[in-house]
Each structure stands twice: as C-alpha cells, then as structure tokens.
Amino acid sequence: MKVSVKELAVMGVLTAAAMIFSYVESLFAAFIPVPGVKLGLANVIILLAIFAVGEWQAFVIGIVRVLLSALLFGNLMSLGISASGFLLSFLFMLYLKRLGKFSIIGISLGGGAAHNLGQLICVSIYMSSFLMMRYLFLFSLFGVLTGLVTGFVCKLIYERVKEYDWLS
Amino acid sequence: MFGYDRIICMKKQDYILAGLILIISLALNFYISSYANKNDMSGNYVVVYVDGDLFEKIPISDNGEHEIVTKYGTNVIGIYDGRVGVTSADCKSRDCIKMGKISHVNEYICCLPHRLYIVIEGEDVQYDTVAY
C-alpha cells in the first residue's frame, strides 16, 4: 500500500483536530448536569474522514486518537472503554454508510448510539455485572441526541470541503 | 424560516433509524429491568462488590458512615434511614458521589476507578451477578 505525503499530512491534521475536539468538549462537560455525558465532537472528524478522505484512513485516525488521548489524559481503563465505544460505533457507521440509504445525520446518530452501547458493554464486562445495562435506553437516547448534533455539524463542514481533493 | 429545510435535511430513513434504535433499546431495557426487579421491596442489605466479587454486606438499618478500603482506594458509604450514598472517595472523578442516593432493591452506585459497585439487595433476591 502506498501512502502519499499529502495523505499522511491530512491524516495527521485530522487526528490533531480530533484530539483538540475531545479536549475542548472535556472543558465544557462540567456544564452538562448528567455526569459522564459528552457531546462526542471527535466523531465529527471521524465521520468527515469516512466521507471526505476514505474508510481505512478514518479508522487509522480514530485508533490513533483513542490511543493518544488514553496516553495523555487517561489510563488503561479509559483506554478500554473509549476503544470499545469507538470500534462499535465505527463498524456501525461503516455498515450504515455502505447500506447507502441514510444521510450523514442518520449515520452519525446511529454511531452515537452504538458508541454508548459499546461503552456500556465494556463497563459491564469490567464490573462483571449485568446491572449497568439498566441504563441502556438512557444511553441510547443520549447517543441519538448527541449524534444528531454532531451529525449536523459534520454535514455543515462536509458541504464546504467536499470539493477539495484530499488525497492527491 | 430561511433555508431551514436545506440545513436540517434528514431523510425519512434517518427518522426511522432513530425511532428503531430507541424502540429496540427501550424494549431491551424493559426486559433487563424486569429481569433485575424480581422483588421491588425496600432492600435489606447494602452489598459492596469489588472486581465483581462480594466484598462487604451491611444491613441497611445500620445507620452511619462505613469506610470501604480496597487496594484501589477508599470510598465512604453513608447509610441514613434506608438511603444509601457515597459521601467521599479518594478518586479523581468522584462520579460515584454525583450518582446520588439509592434506596430500592437493585439500584446501584458504581465507582469505576476503584472497580467497585454498591447495590441494595433484598433478603431472598434471586439473581446473582453474571460472570463473563
């Protein structure tokens, strides 16, 4: 596989943007009354990369972002939780995209719900308890709502950059 | 409103997807809750699990503060008239304190950094933790 310099640079810039987004949203997470609920702004970048750059590039960007933010801000536990959320949401978003029936906003809200489900599954395994699943509906409701917001943001950005040739 | 349709242009399929996700998760949630809520009386014991194993079992009538010291850290549980909450913890996030107070069977408070969760259990509760 050949990776051009421009492709590499684009992936680096998008990874940095995703890191910044997840840092910025951790700053105003304190204003949201429910503990642990985040907007998932980094998903804007992942979704944008899926559409504007490419699928495997988006996967690399997401994995690098998860590893780096765990290295900088988190620990092994938060790495597991965010990685499981990312993997499930990425697979689900890819599936929805390949179905070809949904708009960016639909794909984003599906990804948001899948992200929360993945985290919930990871926490259940981690705690060796099934009880955490009782918040399933609340989690997918928040996932759908935050996914709506991030999908809307992603659509606005994508409309402005889709003419740009990212890869050559 | 100007350009409203152009900006919020969700397809019909998007609404269907959102509805499906919510309905499926609500149904699963009801199923899981009915599985967990076999007896919804007020509980008899405050049970602390660490790493998924039983750590301490405190009668709910035992008012006062109880210190839970594990190898991961310390949490202080306050039990006052059947209402149970974490009053202090030496972790960074303190989400377990923010989770508030619990008073019914199978309600729980979890503390991820210290790998523990606190659940109210009845005398003859049927379910046990599910091991993976």
PDB file of C-alpha atoms in Angstrom:
ATOM      1  CA  MET A   1       0.000   0.000   0.000  1.00  0.00           C
ATOM      2  CA  LYS A   2       1.308   3.406  -0.967  1.00  0.00           C
ATOM      3  CA  VAL A   3       0.538   6.388   1.209  1.00  0.00           C
ATOM      4  CA  SER A   4       1.241   9.751  -0.336  1.00  0.00           C
ATOM      5  CA  VAL A   5       2.774  12.572   1.677  1.00  0.00           C
ATOM      6  CA  LYS A   6      -0.360  14.640   1.341  1.00  0.00           C
ATOM      7  CA  GLU A   7      -2.498  11.754   2.557  1.00  0.00           C
ATOM      8  CA  LEU A   8      -0.252  11.332   5.578  1.00  0.00           C
ATOM      9  CA  ALA A   9      -0.383  15.052   6.317  1.00  0.00           C
ATOM     10  CA  VAL A  10      -4.175  15.124   6.011  1.00  0.00           C
ATOM     11  CA  MET A  11      -4.469  12.183   8.412  1.00  0.00           C
ATOM     12  CA  GLY A  12      -2.149  13.926  10.877  1.00  0.00           C
ATOM     13  CA  VAL A  13      -4.100  17.159  10.738  1.00  0.00           C
ATOM     14  CA  LEU A  14      -7.416  15.382  11.214  1.00  0.00           C
ATOM     15  CA  THR A  15      -6.017  13.359  14.141  1.00  0.00           C
ATOM     16  CA  ALA A  16      -4.850  16.579  15.775  1.00  0.00           C
ATOM     17  CA  ALA A  17      -8.261  18.138  15.175  1.00  0.00           C
ATOM     18  CA  ALA A  18      -9.998  15.134  16.754  1.00  0.00           C
ATOM     19  CA  MET A  19      -7.704  15.357  19.797  1.00  0.00           C
ATOM     20  CA  ILE A  20      -8.401  19.070  20.158  1.00  0.00           C
ATOM     21  CA  PHE A  21     -12.143  18.487  19.838  1.00  0.00           C
ATOM     22  CA  SER A  22     -12.164  15.853  22.566  1.00  0.00           C
ATOM     23  CA  TYR A  23     -10.101  18.155  24.793  1.00  0.00           C
ATOM     24  CA  VAL A  24     -12.372  21.153  24.174  1.00  0.00           C
ATOM     25  CA  GLU A  25     -15.503  19.177  24.955  1.00  0.00           C
ATOM     26  CA  SER A  26     -13.980  17.943  28.208  1.00  0.00           C
ATOM     27  CA  LEU A  27     -13.759  21.623  29.210  1.00  0.00           C
ATOM     28  CA  PHE A  28     -17.468  22.255  28.948  1.00  0.00           C
ATOM     29  CA  ALA A  29     -18.543  18.789  30.088  1.00  0.00           C
ATOM     30  CA  ALA A  30     -18.904  20.401  33.536  1.00  0.00           C
ATOM     31  CA  PHE A  31     -21.919  22.392  32.314  1.00  0.00           C
ATOM     32  CA  ILE A  32     -23.892  19.259  31.426  1.00  0.00           C
ATOM     33  CA  PRO A  33     -25.853  18.161  34.509  1.00  0.00           C
ATOM     34  CA  VAL A  34     -25.637  14.391  33.851  1.00  0.00           C
ATOM     35  CA  PRO A  35     -22.194  13.046  34.835  1.00  0.00           C
ATOM     36  CA  GLY A  36     -20.275  11.341  32.068  1.00  0.00           C
ATOM     37  CA  VAL A  37     -22.352  12.601  29.139  1.00  0.00           C
ATOM     38  CA  LYS A  38     -20.224  14.083  26.410  1.00  0.00           C
ATOM     39  CA  LEU A  39     -21.061  15.533  23.025  1.00  0.00           C
ATOM     40  CA  GLY A  40     -18.630  13.339  21.093  1.00  0.00           C
ATOM     41  CA  LEU A  41     -17.268  16.123  18.919  1.00  0.00           C
ATOM     42  CA  ALA A  42     -14.356  13.921  17.848  1.00  0.00           C
ATOM     43  CA  ASN A  43     -16.919  11.864  15.971  1.00  0.00           C
ATOM     44  CA  VAL A  44     -17.374  14.870  13.653  1.00  0.00           C
ATOM     45  CA  ILE A  45     -13.801  14.350  12.448  1.00  0.00           C
ATOM     46  CA  ILE A  46     -14.140  10.572  12.129  1.00  0.00           C
ATOM     47  CA  LEU A  47     -17.337  10.927  10.126  1.00  0.00           C
ATOM     48  CA  LEU A  48     -15.836  13.660   7.983  1.00  0.00           C
ATOM     49  CA  ALA A  49     -12.830  11.436   7.304  1.00  0.00           C
ATOM     50  CA  ILE A  50     -15.067   8.490   6.357  1.00  0.00           C
ATOM     51  CA  PHE A  51     -16.818  10.629   3.774  1.00  0.00           C
ATOM     52  CA  ALA A  52     -14.164  13.052   2.537  1.00  0.00           C
ATOM     53  CA  VAL A  53     -10.919  11.066   2.841  1.00  0.00           C
ATOM     54  CA  GLY A  54     -11.534   7.347   2.996  1.00  0.00           C
ATOM     55  CA  GLU A  55     -12.644   4.488   5.180  1.00  0.00           C
ATOM     56  CA  TRP A  56      -9.360   2.951   6.293  1.00  0.00           C
ATOM     57  CA  GLN A  57      -7.872   6.417   6.786  1.00  0.00           C
ATOM     58  CA  ALA A  58     -10.780   7.249   9.096  1.00  0.00           C
ATOM     59  CA  PHE A  59     -10.141   4.036  11.028  1.00  0.00           C
ATOM     60  CA  VAL A  60      -6.453   4.895  11.464  1.00  0.00           C
ATOM     61  CA  ILE A  61      -7.329   8.433  12.595  1.00  0.00           C
ATOM     62  CA  GLY A  62      -9.789   7.089  15.166  1.00  0.00           C
ATOM     63  CA  ILE A  63      -7.455   4.419  16.552  1.00  0.00           C
ATOM     64  CA  VAL A  64      -4.560   6.868  16.851  1.00  0.00           C
ATOM     65  CA  ARG A  65      -6.825   9.387  18.567  1.00  0.00           C
ATOM     66  CA  VAL A  66      -8.065   6.792  21.087  1.00  0.00           C
ATOM     67  CA  LEU A  67      -4.508   5.623  21.854  1.00  0.00           C
ATOM     68  CA  LEU A  68      -3.088   9.135  22.136  1.00  0.00           C
ATOM     69  CA  SER A  69      -5.822  10.531  24.351  1.00  0.00           C
ATOM     70  CA  ALA A  70      -5.563   7.491  26.630  1.00  0.00           C
ATOM     71  CA  LEU A  71      -1.798   8.056  26.772  1.00  0.00           C
ATOM     72  CA  LEU A  72      -2.141  11.778  27.513  1.00  0.00           C
ATOM     73  CA  PHE A  73      -5.243  12.037  29.686  1.00  0.00           C
ATOM     74  CA  GLY A  74      -6.356   8.565  30.694  1.00  0.00           C
ATOM     75  CA  ASN A  75      -5.338   5.164  31.938  1.00  0.00           C
ATOM     76  CA  LEU A  76      -5.741   1.553  30.855  1.00  0.00           C
ATOM     77  CA  MET A  77      -9.382   1.508  31.921  1.00  0.00           C
ATOM     78  CA  SER A  78     -10.401   4.591  29.986  1.00  0.00           C
ATOM     79  CA  LEU A  79      -8.477   3.202  27.014  1.00  0.00           C
ATOM     80  CA  GLY A  80     -10.620   0.055  27.057  1.00  0.00           C
ATOM     81  CA  ILE A  81     -13.850   1.989  27.410  1.00  0.00           C
ATOM     82  CA  SER A  82     -13.140   4.524  24.676  1.00  0.00           C
ATOM     83  CA  ALA A  83     -11.674   1.904  22.331  1.00  0.00           C
ATOM     84  CA  SER A  84     -14.725  -0.344  22.625  1.00  0.00           C
ATOM     85  CA  GLY A  85     -17.009   2.637  22.049  1.00  0.00           C
ATOM     86  CA  PHE A  86     -15.018   3.738  19.027  1.00  0.00           C
ATOM     87  CA  LEU A  87     -14.803   0.269  17.467  1.00  0.00           C
ATOM     88  CA  LEU A  88     -18.512  -0.454  17.741  1.00  0.00           C
ATOM     89  CA  SER A  89     -19.547   2.989  16.512  1.00  0.00           C
ATOM     90  CA  PHE A  90     -17.073   2.886  13.603  1.00  0.00           C
ATOM     91  CA  LEU A  91     -18.265  -0.528  12.447  1.00  0.00           C
ATOM     92  CA  PHE A  92     -21.903   0.517  12.723  1.00  0.00           C
ATOM     93  CA  MET A  93     -21.326   3.804  10.875  1.00  0.00           C
ATOM     94  CA  LEU A  94     -19.450   1.967   8.116  1.00  0.00           C
ATOM     95  CA  TYR A  95     -22.321  -0.508   7.834  1.00  0.00           C
ATOM     96  CA  LEU A  96     -24.899   2.289   7.645  1.00  0.00           C
ATOM     97  CA  LYS A  97     -22.830   4.140   5.058  1.00  0.00           C
ATOM     98  CA  ARG A  98     -22.480   1.064   2.860  1.00  0.00           C
ATOM     99  CA  LEU A  99     -26.221   0.473   3.042  1.00  0.00           C
ATOM    100  CA  GLY A 100     -26.413   3.791   1.203  1.00  0.00           C
ATOM    101  CA  LYS A 101     -29.840   4.731   2.480  1.00  0.00           C
ATOM    102  CA  PHE A 102     -29.014   7.201   5.221  1.00  0.00           C
ATOM    103  CA  SER A 103     -27.786  10.783   5.244  1.00  0.00           C
ATOM    104  CA  ILE A 104     -24.779  11.927   7.287  1.00  0.00           C
ATOM    105  CA  ILE A 105     -27.044  12.862  10.193  1.00  0.00           C
ATOM    106  CA  GLY A 106     -28.623   9.396  10.252  1.00  0.00           C
ATOM    107  CA  ILE A 107     -25.228   7.702  10.164  1.00  0.00           C
ATOM    108  CA  SER A 108     -23.996   9.980  12.942  1.00  0.00           C
ATOM    109  CA  LEU A 109     -26.899   9.278  15.285  1.00  0.00           C
ATOM    110  CA  GLY A 110     -26.535   5.546  14.709  1.00  0.00           C
ATOM    111  CA  GLY A 111     -22.844   5.867  15.501  1.00  0.00           C
ATOM    112  CA  GLY A 112     -23.578   7.829  18.674  1.00  0.00           C
ATOM    113  CA  ALA A 113     -25.954   5.162  19.967  1.00  0.00           C
ATOM    114  CA  ALA A 114     -23.505   2.374  19.029  1.00  0.00           C
ATOM    115  CA  HIS A 115     -20.690   4.244  20.795  1.00  0.00           C
ATOM    116  CA  ASN A 116     -22.639   4.386  24.038  1.00  0.00           C
ATOM    117  CA  LEU A 117     -23.682   0.744  23.700  1.00  0.00           C
ATOM    118  CA  GLY A 118     -20.032  -0.276  23.228  1.00  0.00           C
ATOM    119  CA  GLN A 119     -19.000   1.641  26.335  1.00  0.00           C
ATOM    120  CA  LEU A 120     -21.837   0.111  28.326  1.00  0.00           C
ATOM    121  CA  ILE A 121     -20.813  -3.402  27.242  1.00  0.00           C
ATOM    122  CA  CYS A 122     -17.202  -2.667  28.211  1.00  0.00           C
ATOM    123  CA  VAL A 123     -18.243  -1.356  31.638  1.00  0.00           C
ATOM    124  CA  SER A 124     -20.447  -4.431  32.163  1.00  0.00           C
ATOM    125  CA  ILE A 125     -17.539  -6.736  31.392  1.00  0.00           C
ATOM    126  CA  TYR A 126     -15.224  -4.654  33.527  1.00  0.00           C
ATOM    127  CA  MET A 127     -17.594  -4.710  36.508  1.00  0.00           C
ATOM    128  CA  SER A 128     -18.535  -8.367  35.861  1.00  0.00           C
ATOM    129  CA  SER A 129     -22.140  -7.300  36.253  1.00  0.00           C
ATOM    130  CA  PHE A 130     -25.157  -7.116  34.042  1.00  0.00           C
ATOM    131  CA  LEU A 131     -26.790  -4.388  36.150  1.00  0.00           C
ATOM    132  CA  MET A 132     -25.260  -1.494  34.204  1.00  0.00           C
ATOM    133  CA  MET A 133     -27.417  -2.461  31.230  1.00  0.00           C
ATOM    134  CA  ARG A 134     -30.413  -0.997  33.046  1.00  0.00           C
ATOM    135  CA  TYR A 135     -29.380   2.411  31.723  1.00  0.00           C
ATOM    136  CA  LEU A 136     -29.424   1.139  28.118  1.00  0.00           C
ATOM    137  CA  PHE A 137     -32.349   3.268  26.999  1.00  0.00           C
ATOM    138  CA  LEU A 138     -30.984   6.418  28.627  1.00  0.00           C
ATOM    139  CA  PHE A 139     -27.621   5.824  26.985  1.00  0.00           C
ATOM    140  CA  SER A 140     -29.026   5.261  23.514  1.00  0.00           C
ATOM    141  CA  LEU A 141     -31.301   8.301  23.897  1.00  0.00           C
ATOM    142  CA  PHE A 142     -28.270  10.454  24.709  1.00  0.00           C
ATOM    143  CA  GLY A 143     -26.348   8.772  21.900  1.00  0.00           C
ATOM    144  CA  VAL A 144     -29.052   9.619  19.376  1.00  0.00           C
ATOM    145  CA  LEU A 145     -29.351  13.228  20.610  1.00  0.00           C
ATOM    146  CA  THR A 146     -25.611  13.925  20.631  1.00  0.00           C
ATOM    147  CA  GLY A 147     -25.304  12.084  17.325  1.00  0.00           C
ATOM    148  CA  LEU A 148     -27.898  14.460  15.845  1.00  0.00           C
ATOM    149  CA  VAL A 149     -25.849  17.468  16.940  1.00  0.00           C
ATOM    150  CA  THR A 150     -22.501  16.109  15.737  1.00  0.00           C
ATOM    151  CA  GLY A 151     -24.035  14.863  12.500  1.00  0.00           C
ATOM    152  CA  PHE A 152     -25.445  18.315  11.860  1.00  0.00           C
ATOM    153  CA  VAL A 153     -22.041  19.913  12.481  1.00  0.00           C
ATOM    154  CA  CYS A 154     -20.367  17.310  10.256  1.00  0.00           C
ATOM    155  CA  LYS A 155     -22.848  17.959   7.448  1.00  0.00           C
ATOM    156  CA  LEU A 156     -22.157  21.706   7.587  1.00  0.00           C
ATOM    157  CA  ILE A 157     -18.393  21.095   7.384  1.00  0.00           C
ATOM    158  CA  TYR A 158     -18.668  18.412   4.718  1.00  0.00           C
ATOM    159  CA  GLU A 159     -20.689  20.640   2.390  1.00  0.00           C
ATOM    160  CA  ARG A 160     -17.862  23.155   2.464  1.00  0.00           C
ATOM    161  CA  VAL A 161     -14.911  20.791   1.990  1.00  0.00           C
ATOM    162  CA  LYS A 162     -16.267  18.092  -0.314  1.00  0.00           C
ATOM    163  CA  GLU A 163     -14.943  19.858  -3.434  1.00  0.00           C
ATOM    164  CA  TYR A 164     -11.435  19.740  -2.031  1.00  0.00           C
ATOM    165  CA  ASP A 165      -9.193  16.952  -3.228  1.00  0.00           C
ATOM    166  CA  TRP A 166      -7.823  15.450  -0.019  1.00  0.00           C
ATOM    167  CA  LEU A 167      -5.652  12.702  -1.398  1.00  0.00           C
ATOM    168  CA  SER A 168      -3.577  13.782  -4.384  1.00  0.00           C
TER     169      SER A 168
ATOM    170  CA  MET B   1     -37.525  30.082   8.325  1.00  0.00           C
ATOM    171  CA  PHE B   2     -34.959  30.789   5.649  1.00  0.00           C
ATOM    172  CA  GLY B   3     -33.155  27.748   4.397  1.00  0.00           C
ATOM    173  CA  TYR B   4     -34.457  25.600   7.209  1.00  0.00           C
ATOM    174  CA  ASP B   5     -35.231  22.628   5.002  1.00  0.00           C
ATOM    175  CA  ARG B   6     -31.861  22.785   3.348  1.00  0.00           C
ATOM    176  CA  ILE B   7     -29.946  22.757   6.627  1.00  0.00           C
ATOM    177  CA  ILE B   8     -31.969  20.140   8.534  1.00  0.00           C
ATOM    178  CA  CYS B   9     -32.401  17.751   5.654  1.00  0.00           C
ATOM    179  CA  MET B  10     -32.791  14.444   7.400  1.00  0.00           C
ATOM    180  CA  LYS B  11     -34.146  11.753   5.154  1.00  0.00           C
ATOM    181  CA  LYS B  12     -37.176   9.717   6.089  1.00  0.00           C
ATOM    182  CA  GLN B  13     -34.850   6.752   6.681  1.00  0.00           C
ATOM    183  CA  ASP B  14     -32.947   8.736   9.303  1.00  0.00           C
ATOM    184  CA  TYR B  15     -36.072   9.246  11.387  1.00  0.00           C
ATOM    185  CA  ILE B  16     -36.910   5.553  11.009  1.00  0.00           C
ATOM    186  CA  LEU B  17     -33.387   4.599  12.125  1.00  0.00           C
ATOM    187  CA  ALA B  18     -33.589   6.876  15.193  1.00  0.00           C
ATOM    188  CA  GLY B  19     -37.018   5.501  16.072  1.00  0.00           C
ATOM    189  CA  LEU B  20     -35.865   1.898  15.647  1.00  0.00           C
ATOM    190  CA  ILE B  21     -32.804   2.422  17.854  1.00  0.00           C
ATOM    191  CA  LEU B  22     -34.906   3.997  20.602  1.00  0.00           C
ATOM    192  CA  ILE B  23     -37.661   1.370  20.429  1.00  0.00           C
ATOM    193  CA  ILE B  24     -35.237  -1.578  20.454  1.00  0.00           C
ATOM    194  CA  SER B  25     -33.214  -0.157  23.333  1.00  0.00           C
ATOM    195  CA  LEU B  26     -36.387   0.647  25.296  1.00  0.00           C
ATOM    196  CA  ALA B  27     -37.659  -2.902  24.808  1.00  0.00           C
ATOM    197  CA  LEU B  28     -34.303  -4.402  25.836  1.00  0.00           C
ATOM    198  CA  ASN B  29     -34.222  -2.044  28.791  1.00  0.00           C
ATOM    199  CA  PHE B  30     -37.668  -3.190  29.970  1.00  0.00           C
ATOM    200  CA  TYR B  31     -36.606  -6.801  29.547  1.00  0.00           C
ATOM    201  CA  ILE B  32     -33.434  -6.295  31.577  1.00  0.00           C
ATOM    202  CA  SER B  33     -35.219  -4.277  34.241  1.00  0.00           C
ATOM    203  CA  SER B  34     -37.937  -6.887  34.684  1.00  0.00           C
ATOM    204  CA  TYR B  35     -35.190  -9.481  34.978  1.00  0.00           C
ATOM    205  CA  ALA B  36     -33.435  -7.462  37.655  1.00  0.00           C
ATOM    206  CA  ASN B  37     -36.537  -6.256  39.531  1.00  0.00           C
ATOM    207  CA  LYS B  38     -37.969  -9.550  40.653  1.00  0.00           C
ATOM    208  CA  ASN B  39     -38.837  -8.162  44.063  1.00  0.00           C
ATOM    209  CA  ASP B  40     -39.158  -4.435  44.371  1.00  0.00           C
ATOM    210  CA  MET B  41     -39.447  -4.196  48.111  1.00  0.00           C
ATOM    211  CA  SER B  42     -37.167  -1.907  50.039  1.00  0.00           C
ATOM    212  CA  GLY B  43     -33.901  -3.693  50.477  1.00  0.00           C
ATOM    213  CA  ASN B  44     -32.378  -5.329  53.448  1.00  0.00           C
ATOM    214  CA  TYR B  45     -28.695  -5.236  52.682  1.00  0.00           C
ATOM    215  CA  VAL B  46     -26.238  -2.836  51.159  1.00  0.00           C
ATOM    216  CA  VAL B  47     -23.801  -5.066  49.309  1.00  0.00           C
ATOM    217  CA  VAL B  48     -20.433  -3.893  48.066  1.00  0.00           C
ATOM    218  CA  TYR B  49     -18.772  -5.721  45.204  1.00  0.00           C
ATOM    219  CA  VAL B  50     -15.130  -5.224  44.234  1.00  0.00           C
ATOM    220  CA  ASP B  51     -13.871  -6.716  40.950  1.00  0.00           C
ATOM    221  CA  GLY B  52     -17.258  -8.411  40.671  1.00  0.00           C
ATOM    222  CA  ASP B  53     -16.745 -10.328  43.930  1.00  0.00           C
ATOM    223  CA  LEU B  54     -18.668  -9.765  47.142  1.00  0.00           C
ATOM    224  CA  PHE B  55     -16.659  -7.517  49.431  1.00  0.00           C
ATOM    225  CA  GLU B  56     -18.950  -6.443  52.249  1.00  0.00           C
ATOM    226  CA  LYS B  57     -22.587  -6.853  53.227  1.00  0.00           C
ATOM    227  CA  ILE B  58     -24.041  -4.186  55.507  1.00  0.00           C
ATOM    228  CA  PRO B  59     -27.605  -4.280  56.928  1.00  0.00           C
ATOM    229  CA  ILE B  60     -29.452  -1.231  55.632  1.00  0.00           C
ATOM    230  CA  SER B  61     -30.661  -0.440  59.150  1.00  0.00           C
ATOM    231  CA  ASP B  62     -27.053   0.167  60.165  1.00  0.00           C
ATOM    232  CA  ASN B  63     -27.102   3.966  60.057  1.00  0.00           C
ATOM    233  CA  GLY B  64     -23.858   5.862  59.816  1.00  0.00           C
ATOM    234  CA  GLU B  65     -20.757   6.002  57.662  1.00  0.00           C
ATOM    235  CA  HIS B  66     -18.889   2.938  56.502  1.00  0.00           C
ATOM    236  CA  GLU B  67     -15.403   3.055  55.108  1.00  0.00           C
ATOM    237  CA  ILE B  68     -14.633   0.694  52.237  1.00  0.00           C
ATOM    238  CA  VAL B  69     -10.880   0.288  51.925  1.00  0.00           C
ATOM    239  CA  THR B  70      -9.652  -1.760  48.975  1.00  0.00           C
ATOM    240  CA  LYS B  71      -6.338  -1.989  47.194  1.00  0.00           C
ATOM    241  CA  TYR B  72      -7.701   0.504  44.645  1.00  0.00           C
ATOM    242  CA  GLY B  73      -8.659   3.224  47.137  1.00  0.00           C
ATOM    243  CA  THR B  74     -11.142   4.320  49.747  1.00  0.00           C
ATOM    244  CA  ASN B  75     -14.850   5.088  49.469  1.00  0.00           C
ATOM    245  CA  VAL B  76     -17.042   6.163  52.356  1.00  0.00           C
ATOM    246  CA  ILE B  77     -20.652   4.980  52.181  1.00  0.00           C
ATOM    247  CA  GLY B  78     -23.286   6.845  54.167  1.00  0.00           C
ATOM    248  CA  ILE B  79     -26.475   4.988  55.159  1.00  0.00           C
ATOM    249  CA  TYR B  80     -29.195   7.180  56.605  1.00  0.00           C
ATOM    250  CA  ASP B  81     -32.752   5.851  57.078  1.00  0.00           C
ATOM    251  CA  GLY B  82     -32.648   3.467  54.150  1.00  0.00           C
ATOM    252  CA  ARG B  83     -30.993   5.922  51.788  1.00  0.00           C
ATOM    253  CA  VAL B  84     -27.507   4.998  50.683  1.00  0.00           C
ATOM    254  CA  GLY B  85     -24.920   7.202  49.013  1.00  0.00           C
ATOM    255  CA  VAL B  86     -21.195   7.628  48.664  1.00  0.00           C
ATOM    256  CA  THR B  87     -20.178  10.578  50.811  1.00  0.00           C
ATOM    257  CA  SER B  88     -16.492  10.749  49.961  1.00  0.00           C
ATOM    258  CA  ALA B  89     -13.968   9.000  47.762  1.00  0.00           C
ATOM    259  CA  ASP B  90     -10.303   9.473  47.003  1.00  0.00           C
ATOM    260  CA  CYS B  91     -10.618   9.132  43.252  1.00  0.00           C
ATOM    261  CA  LYS B  92     -10.296  11.930  40.728  1.00  0.00           C
ATOM    262  CA  SER B  93     -13.686  11.932  39.038  1.00  0.00           C
ATOM    263  CA  ARG B  94     -15.982  11.467  42.073  1.00  0.00           C
ATOM    264  CA  ASP B  95     -18.759  10.304  39.788  1.00  0.00           C
ATOM    265  CA  CYS B  96     -19.895   7.879  42.476  1.00  0.00           C
ATOM    266  CA  ILE B  97     -20.761  10.815  44.762  1.00  0.00           C
ATOM    267  CA  LYS B  98     -22.573  12.532  41.910  1.00  0.00           C
ATOM    268  CA  MET B  99     -24.664   9.411  41.318  1.00  0.00           C
ATOM    269  CA  GLY B 100     -26.703  10.447  44.345  1.00  0.00           C
ATOM    270  CA  LYS B 101     -28.576   8.276  46.813  1.00  0.00           C
ATOM    271  CA  ILE B 102     -30.227   4.913  46.268  1.00  0.00           C
ATOM    272  CA  SER B 103     -32.996   3.329  48.315  1.00  0.00           C
ATOM    273  CA  HIS B 104     -34.595   0.487  46.296  1.00  0.00           C
ATOM    274  CA  VAL B 105     -33.587  -3.090  45.575  1.00  0.00           C
ATOM    275  CA  ASN B 106     -31.196  -3.446  42.653  1.00  0.00           C
ATOM    276  CA  GLU B 107     -30.401   0.231  42.408  1.00  0.00           C
ATOM    277  CA  TYR B 108     -26.688   0.644  42.331  1.00  0.00           C
ATOM    278  CA  ILE B 109     -23.826   3.094  42.535  1.00  0.00           C
ATOM    279  CA  CYS B 110     -20.650   2.266  40.714  1.00  0.00           C
ATOM    280  CA  CYS B 111     -17.146   3.606  41.065  1.00  0.00           C
ATOM    281  CA  LEU B 112     -15.075   2.703  38.029  1.00  0.00           C
ATOM    282  CA  PRO B 113     -11.626   3.805  39.262  1.00  0.00           C
ATOM    283  CA  HIS B 114     -11.968   1.651  42.376  1.00  0.00           C
ATOM    284  CA  ARG B 115     -13.655  -1.180  40.494  1.00  0.00           C
ATOM    285  CA  LEU B 116     -16.488  -1.389  42.975  1.00  0.00           C
ATOM    286  CA  TYR B 117     -20.219  -1.129  42.912  1.00  0.00           C
ATOM    287  CA  ILE B 118     -22.750  -0.847  45.651  1.00  0.00           C
ATOM    288  CA  VAL B 119     -26.153  -2.428  45.260  1.00  0.00           C
ATOM    289  CA  ILE B 120     -29.141  -2.820  47.578  1.00  0.00           C
ATOM    290  CA  GLU B 121     -30.238  -6.425  47.773  1.00  0.00           C
ATOM    291  CA  GLY B 122     -33.328  -7.984  49.311  1.00  0.00           C
ATOM    292  CA  GLU B 123     -33.281 -10.959  51.661  1.00  0.00           C
ATOM    293  CA  ASP B 124     -34.036 -13.598  49.066  1.00  0.00           C
ATOM    294  CA  VAL B 125     -33.039 -11.965  45.840  1.00  0.00           C
ATOM    295  CA  GLN B 126     -32.871 -14.483  43.032  1.00  0.00           C
ATOM    296  CA  TYR B 127     -30.393 -13.123  40.573  1.00  0.00           C
ATOM    297  CA  ASP B 128     -26.686 -13.037  41.056  1.00  0.00           C
ATOM    298  CA  THR B 129     -24.046 -11.227  39.129  1.00  0.00           C
ATOM    299  CA  VAL B 130     -23.434 -12.502  35.644  1.00  0.00           C
ATOM    300  CA  ALA B 131     -19.857 -13.563  35.153  1.00  0.00           C
ATOM    301  CA  TYR B 132     -18.224 -13.114  31.792  1.00  0.00           C
TER     302      TYR B 132
END
